[in-house]
């Protein structure tokens, strides 16, 4: 599992943490994504850029931990909403696996 720690510059004392099986980040697109199996298609991804606009200040991957820092708590809320939605889609996708 990958531990995700998220905080905001405006409230540095507050931090949220999540555990996910997979999370990637593309700096060029400001896009977070997760692998999502749909039926027998193992190449699908759930992408944040199609659902919300996220612009983190810092994204750092280290071993099994991802540190993400946004400018405001509102951005953290948007990311958390997307992350929970993505986790639900991944879970639903696994239910459709064949083979």
JSON list of C-alpha atoms in Angstrom, two decimals:
[
{"chain": "A", "resi": 1, "resn": "UNK", "atom": "CA", "xyz": [0.00, 0.00, 0.00]},
{"chain": "A", "resi": 2, "resn": "UNK", "atom": "CA", "xyz": [1.00, 3.57, -0.66]},
{"chain": "A", "resi": 3, "resn": "UNK", "atom": "CA", "xyz": [0.46, 6.14, 2.08]},
{"chain": "A", "resi": 4, "resn": "UNK", "atom": "CA", "xyz": [-0.65, 9.57, 0.82]},
{"chain": "A", "resi": 5, "resn": "UNK", "atom": "CA", "xyz": [-0.05, 12.58, 3.10]},
{"chain": "A", "resi": 6, "resn": "UNK", "atom": "CA", "xyz": [-1.78, 15.81, 2.03]},
{"chain": "A", "resi": 7, "resn": "UNK", "atom": "CA", "xyz": [-1.53, 19.28, 3.53]},
{"chain": "A", "resi": 8, "resn": "UNK", "atom": "CA", "xyz": [-1.97, 22.96, 2.64]},
{"chain": "A", "resi": 9, "resn": "UNK", "atom": "CA", "xyz": [0.45, 25.86, 2.95]},
{"chain": "A", "resi": 10, "resn": "UNK", "atom": "CA", "xyz": [-2.23, 28.02, 4.57]},
{"chain": "A", "resi": 11, "resn": "UNK", "atom": "CA", "xyz": [-2.69, 25.51, 7.43]},
{"chain": "A", "resi": 12, "resn": "UNK", "atom": "CA", "xyz": [0.59, 23.68, 7.91]},
{"chain": "A", "resi": 13, "resn": "UNK", "atom": "CA", "xyz": [-0.53, 22.10, 11.18]},
{"chain": "A", "resi": 14, "resn": "UNK", "atom": "CA", "xyz": [-3.27, 20.13, 9.46]},
{"chain": "A", "resi": 15, "resn": "UNK", "atom": "CA", "xyz": [-2.54, 16.98, 7.48]},
{"chain": "A", "resi": 16, "resn": "UNK", "atom": "CA", "xyz": [-4.76, 14.31, 5.96]},
{"chain": "A", "resi": 17, "resn": "UNK", "atom": "CA", "xyz": [-3.63, 10.79, 5.22]},
{"chain": "A", "resi": 18, "resn": "UNK", "atom": "CA", "xyz": [-4.96, 8.05, 2.97]},
{"chain": "A", "resi": 19, "resn": "UNK", "atom": "CA", "xyz": [-3.84, 4.62, 1.85]},
{"chain": "A", "resi": 20, "resn": "UNK", "atom": "CA", "xyz": [-4.12, 3.62, -1.80]},
{"chain": "A", "resi": 21, "resn": "UNK", "atom": "CA", "xyz": [-2.84, 0.75, -3.91]},
{"chain": "A", "resi": 22, "resn": "UNK", "atom": "CA", "xyz": [-1.61, 3.04, -6.70]},
{"chain": "A", "resi": 23, "resn": "UNK", "atom": "CA", "xyz": [-1.19, 6.74, -7.41]},
{"chain": "A", "resi": 24, "resn": "UNK", "atom": "CA", "xyz": [0.77, 8.49, -10.16]},
{"chain": "A", "resi": 25, "resn": "UNK", "atom": "CA", "xyz": [1.35, 12.15, -10.92]},
{"chain": "A", "resi": 26, "resn": "UNK", "atom": "CA", "xyz": [2.23, 13.82, -14.23]},
{"chain": "A", "resi": 27, "resn": "UNK", "atom": "CA", "xyz": [3.74, 17.26, -13.56]},
{"chain": "A", "resi": 28, "resn": "UNK", "atom": "CA", "xyz": [3.28, 18.43, -17.16]},
{"chain": "A", "resi": 29, "resn": "UNK", "atom": "CA", "xyz": [-0.50, 17.90, -17.04]},
{"chain": "A", "resi": 30, "resn": "UNK", "atom": "CA", "xyz": [-1.02, 18.41, -13.28]},
{"chain": "A", "resi": 31, "resn": "UNK", "atom": "CA", "xyz": [-2.76, 15.05, -13.45]},
{"chain": "A", "resi": 32, "resn": "UNK", "atom": "CA", "xyz": [-3.08, 12.47, -10.70]},
{"chain": "A", "resi": 33, "resn": "UNK", "atom": "CA", "xyz": [-4.13, 9.00, -11.83]},
{"chain": "A", "resi": 34, "resn": "UNK", "atom": "CA", "xyz": [-4.78, 5.47, -10.59]},
{"chain": "A", "resi": 35, "resn": "UNK", "atom": "CA", "xyz": [-4.83, 2.16, -12.40]},
{"chain": "A", "resi": 36, "resn": "UNK", "atom": "CA", "xyz": [-8.37, 0.88, -12.82]},
{"chain": "A", "resi": 37, "resn": "UNK", "atom": "CA", "xyz": [-9.25, -2.57, -14.13]},
{"chain": "A", "resi": 38, "resn": "UNK", "atom": "CA", "xyz": [-12.46, -2.68, -16.18]},
{"chain": "A", "resi": 39, "resn": "UNK", "atom": "CA", "xyz": [-13.49, -6.19, -17.14]},
{"chain": "A", "resi": 40, "resn": "UNK", "atom": "CA", "xyz": [-10.49, -7.69, -18.89]},
{"chain": "A", "resi": 41, "resn": "UNK", "atom": "CA", "xyz": [-8.92, -4.28, -19.67]},
{"chain": "A", "resi": 42, "resn": "UNK", "atom": "CA", "xyz": [-6.04, -3.76, -17.24]},
{"chain": "A", "resi": 43, "resn": "UNK", "atom": "CA", "xyz": [-4.81, -0.55, -18.90]},
{"chain": "A", "resi": 44, "resn": "UNK", "atom": "CA", "xyz": [-7.56, 1.86, -17.81]},
{"chain": "A", "resi": 45, "resn": "UNK", "atom": "CA", "xyz": [-6.74, 4.80, -15.54]},
{"chain": "A", "resi": 46, "resn": "UNK", "atom": "CA", "xyz": [-8.86, 7.15, -13.44]},
{"chain": "A", "resi": 47, "resn": "UNK", "atom": "CA", "xyz": [-7.54, 10.68, -14.14]},
{"chain": "A", "resi": 48, "resn": "UNK", "atom": "CA", "xyz": [-8.02, 13.79, -12.03]},
{"chain": "A", "resi": 49, "resn": "UNK", "atom": "CA", "xyz": [-7.66, 16.22, -14.95]},
{"chain": "A", "resi": 50, "resn": "UNK", "atom": "CA", "xyz": [-11.05, 15.22, -16.38]},
{"chain": "A", "resi": 51, "resn": "UNK", "atom": "CA", "xyz": [-12.88, 15.81, -13.09]},
{"chain": "A", "resi": 52, "resn": "UNK", "atom": "CA", "xyz": [-11.14, 18.73, -11.39]},
{"chain": "A", "resi": 53, "resn": "UNK", "atom": "CA", "xyz": [-8.27, 21.16, -11.75]},
{"chain": "A", "resi": 54, "resn": "UNK", "atom": "CA", "xyz": [-5.50, 20.45, -9.25]},
{"chain": "A", "resi": 55, "resn": "UNK", "atom": "CA", "xyz": [-2.30, 22.46, -8.97]},
{"chain": "A", "resi": 56, "resn": "UNK", "atom": "CA", "xyz": [-0.21, 21.15, -6.10]},
{"chain": "A", "resi": 57, "resn": "UNK", "atom": "CA", "xyz": [2.79, 23.14, -4.91]},
{"chain": "A", "resi": 58, "resn": "UNK", "atom": "CA", "xyz": [4.78, 20.00, -4.03]},
{"chain": "A", "resi": 59, "resn": "UNK", "atom": "CA", "xyz": [4.42, 16.32, -4.96]},
{"chain": "A", "resi": 60, "resn": "UNK", "atom": "CA", "xyz": [7.14, 14.05, -3.68]},
{"chain": "A", "resi": 61, "resn": "UNK", "atom": "CA", "xyz": [7.26, 10.25, -3.87]},
{"chain": "A", "resi": 62, "resn": "UNK", "atom": "CA", "xyz": [9.52, 8.51, -1.34]},
{"chain": "A", "resi": 63, "resn": "UNK", "atom": "CA", "xyz": [9.47, 4.74, -0.85]},
{"chain": "A", "resi": 64, "resn": "UNK", "atom": "CA", "xyz": [5.83, 3.92, -0.03]},
{"chain": "A", "resi": 65, "resn": "UNK", "atom": "CA", "xyz": [4.81, 7.48, 0.84]},
{"chain": "A", "resi": 66, "resn": "UNK", "atom": "CA", "xyz": [3.58, 10.38, -1.29]},
{"chain": "A", "resi": 67, "resn": "UNK", "atom": "CA", "xyz": [3.75, 13.91, 0.12]},
{"chain": "A", "resi": 68, "resn": "UNK", "atom": "CA", "xyz": [1.39, 16.40, -1.53]},
{"chain": "A", "resi": 69, "resn": "UNK", "atom": "CA", "xyz": [1.16, 20.08, -0.58]},
{"chain": "A", "resi": 70, "resn": "UNK", "atom": "CA", "xyz": [-1.50, 22.42, -1.96]},
{"chain": "A", "resi": 71, "resn": "UNK", "atom": "CA", "xyz": [-1.76, 26.17, -1.46]},
{"chain": "A", "resi": 72, "resn": "UNK", "atom": "CA", "xyz": [-5.14, 26.15, 0.29]},
{"chain": "A", "resi": 73, "resn": "UNK", "atom": "CA", "xyz": [-7.44, 23.90, 2.30]},
{"chain": "A", "resi": 74, "resn": "UNK", "atom": "CA", "xyz": [-10.05, 24.21, -0.46]},
{"chain": "A", "resi": 75, "resn": "UNK", "atom": "CA", "xyz": [-7.62, 22.54, -2.89]},
{"chain": "A", "resi": 76, "resn": "UNK", "atom": "CA", "xyz": [-7.01, 19.79, -0.33]},
{"chain": "A", "resi": 77, "resn": "UNK", "atom": "CA", "xyz": [-10.80, 19.27, -0.11]},
{"chain": "A", "resi": 78, "resn": "UNK", "atom": "CA", "xyz": [-11.06, 19.03, -3.92]},
{"chain": "A", "resi": 79, "resn": "UNK", "atom": "CA", "xyz": [-8.20, 16.51, -4.03]},
{"chain": "A", "resi": 80, "resn": "UNK", "atom": "CA", "xyz": [-9.74, 14.43, -1.24]},
{"chain": "A", "resi": 81, "resn": "UNK", "atom": "CA", "xyz": [-13.10, 14.37, -3.05]},
{"chain": "A", "resi": 82, "resn": "UNK", "atom": "CA", "xyz": [-11.38, 13.23, -6.28]},
{"chain": "A", "resi": 83, "resn": "UNK", "atom": "CA", "xyz": [-9.27, 10.63, -4.43]},
{"chain": "A", "resi": 84, "resn": "UNK", "atom": "CA", "xyz": [-12.31, 9.09, -2.71]},
{"chain": "A", "resi": 85, "resn": "UNK", "atom": "CA", "xyz": [-14.21, 9.04, -6.02]},
{"chain": "A", "resi": 86, "resn": "UNK", "atom": "CA", "xyz": [-11.24, 7.43, -7.79]},
{"chain": "A", "resi": 87, "resn": "UNK", "atom": "CA", "xyz": [-10.93, 4.77, -5.07]},
{"chain": "A", "resi": 88, "resn": "UNK", "atom": "CA", "xyz": [-14.64, 3.94, -5.52]},
{"chain": "A", "resi": 89, "resn": "UNK", "atom": "CA", "xyz": [-14.18, 3.61, -9.30]},
{"chain": "A", "resi": 90, "resn": "UNK", "atom": "CA", "xyz": [-11.16, 1.35, -8.82]},
{"chain": "A", "resi": 91, "resn": "UNK", "atom": "CA", "xyz": [-13.11, -0.82, -6.38]},
{"chain": "A", "resi": 92, "resn": "UNK", "atom": "CA", "xyz": [-16.05, -1.07, -8.81]},
{"chain": "A", "resi": 93, "resn": "UNK", "atom": "CA", "xyz": [-13.63, -1.88, -11.63]},
{"chain": "A", "resi": 94, "resn": "UNK", "atom": "CA", "xyz": [-12.18, -4.85, -9.74]},
{"chain": "A", "resi": 95, "resn": "UNK", "atom": "CA", "xyz": [-15.71, -6.24, -9.40]},
{"chain": "A", "resi": 96, "resn": "UNK", "atom": "CA", "xyz": [-15.92, -6.42, -13.22]},
{"chain": "A", "resi": 97, "resn": "UNK", "atom": "CA", "xyz": [-12.70, -8.44, -13.65]},
{"chain": "A", "resi": 98, "resn": "UNK", "atom": "CA", "xyz": [-12.88, -11.50, -15.86]},
{"chain": "A", "resi": 99, "resn": "UNK", "atom": "CA", "xyz": [-10.61, -14.48, -15.99]}
]
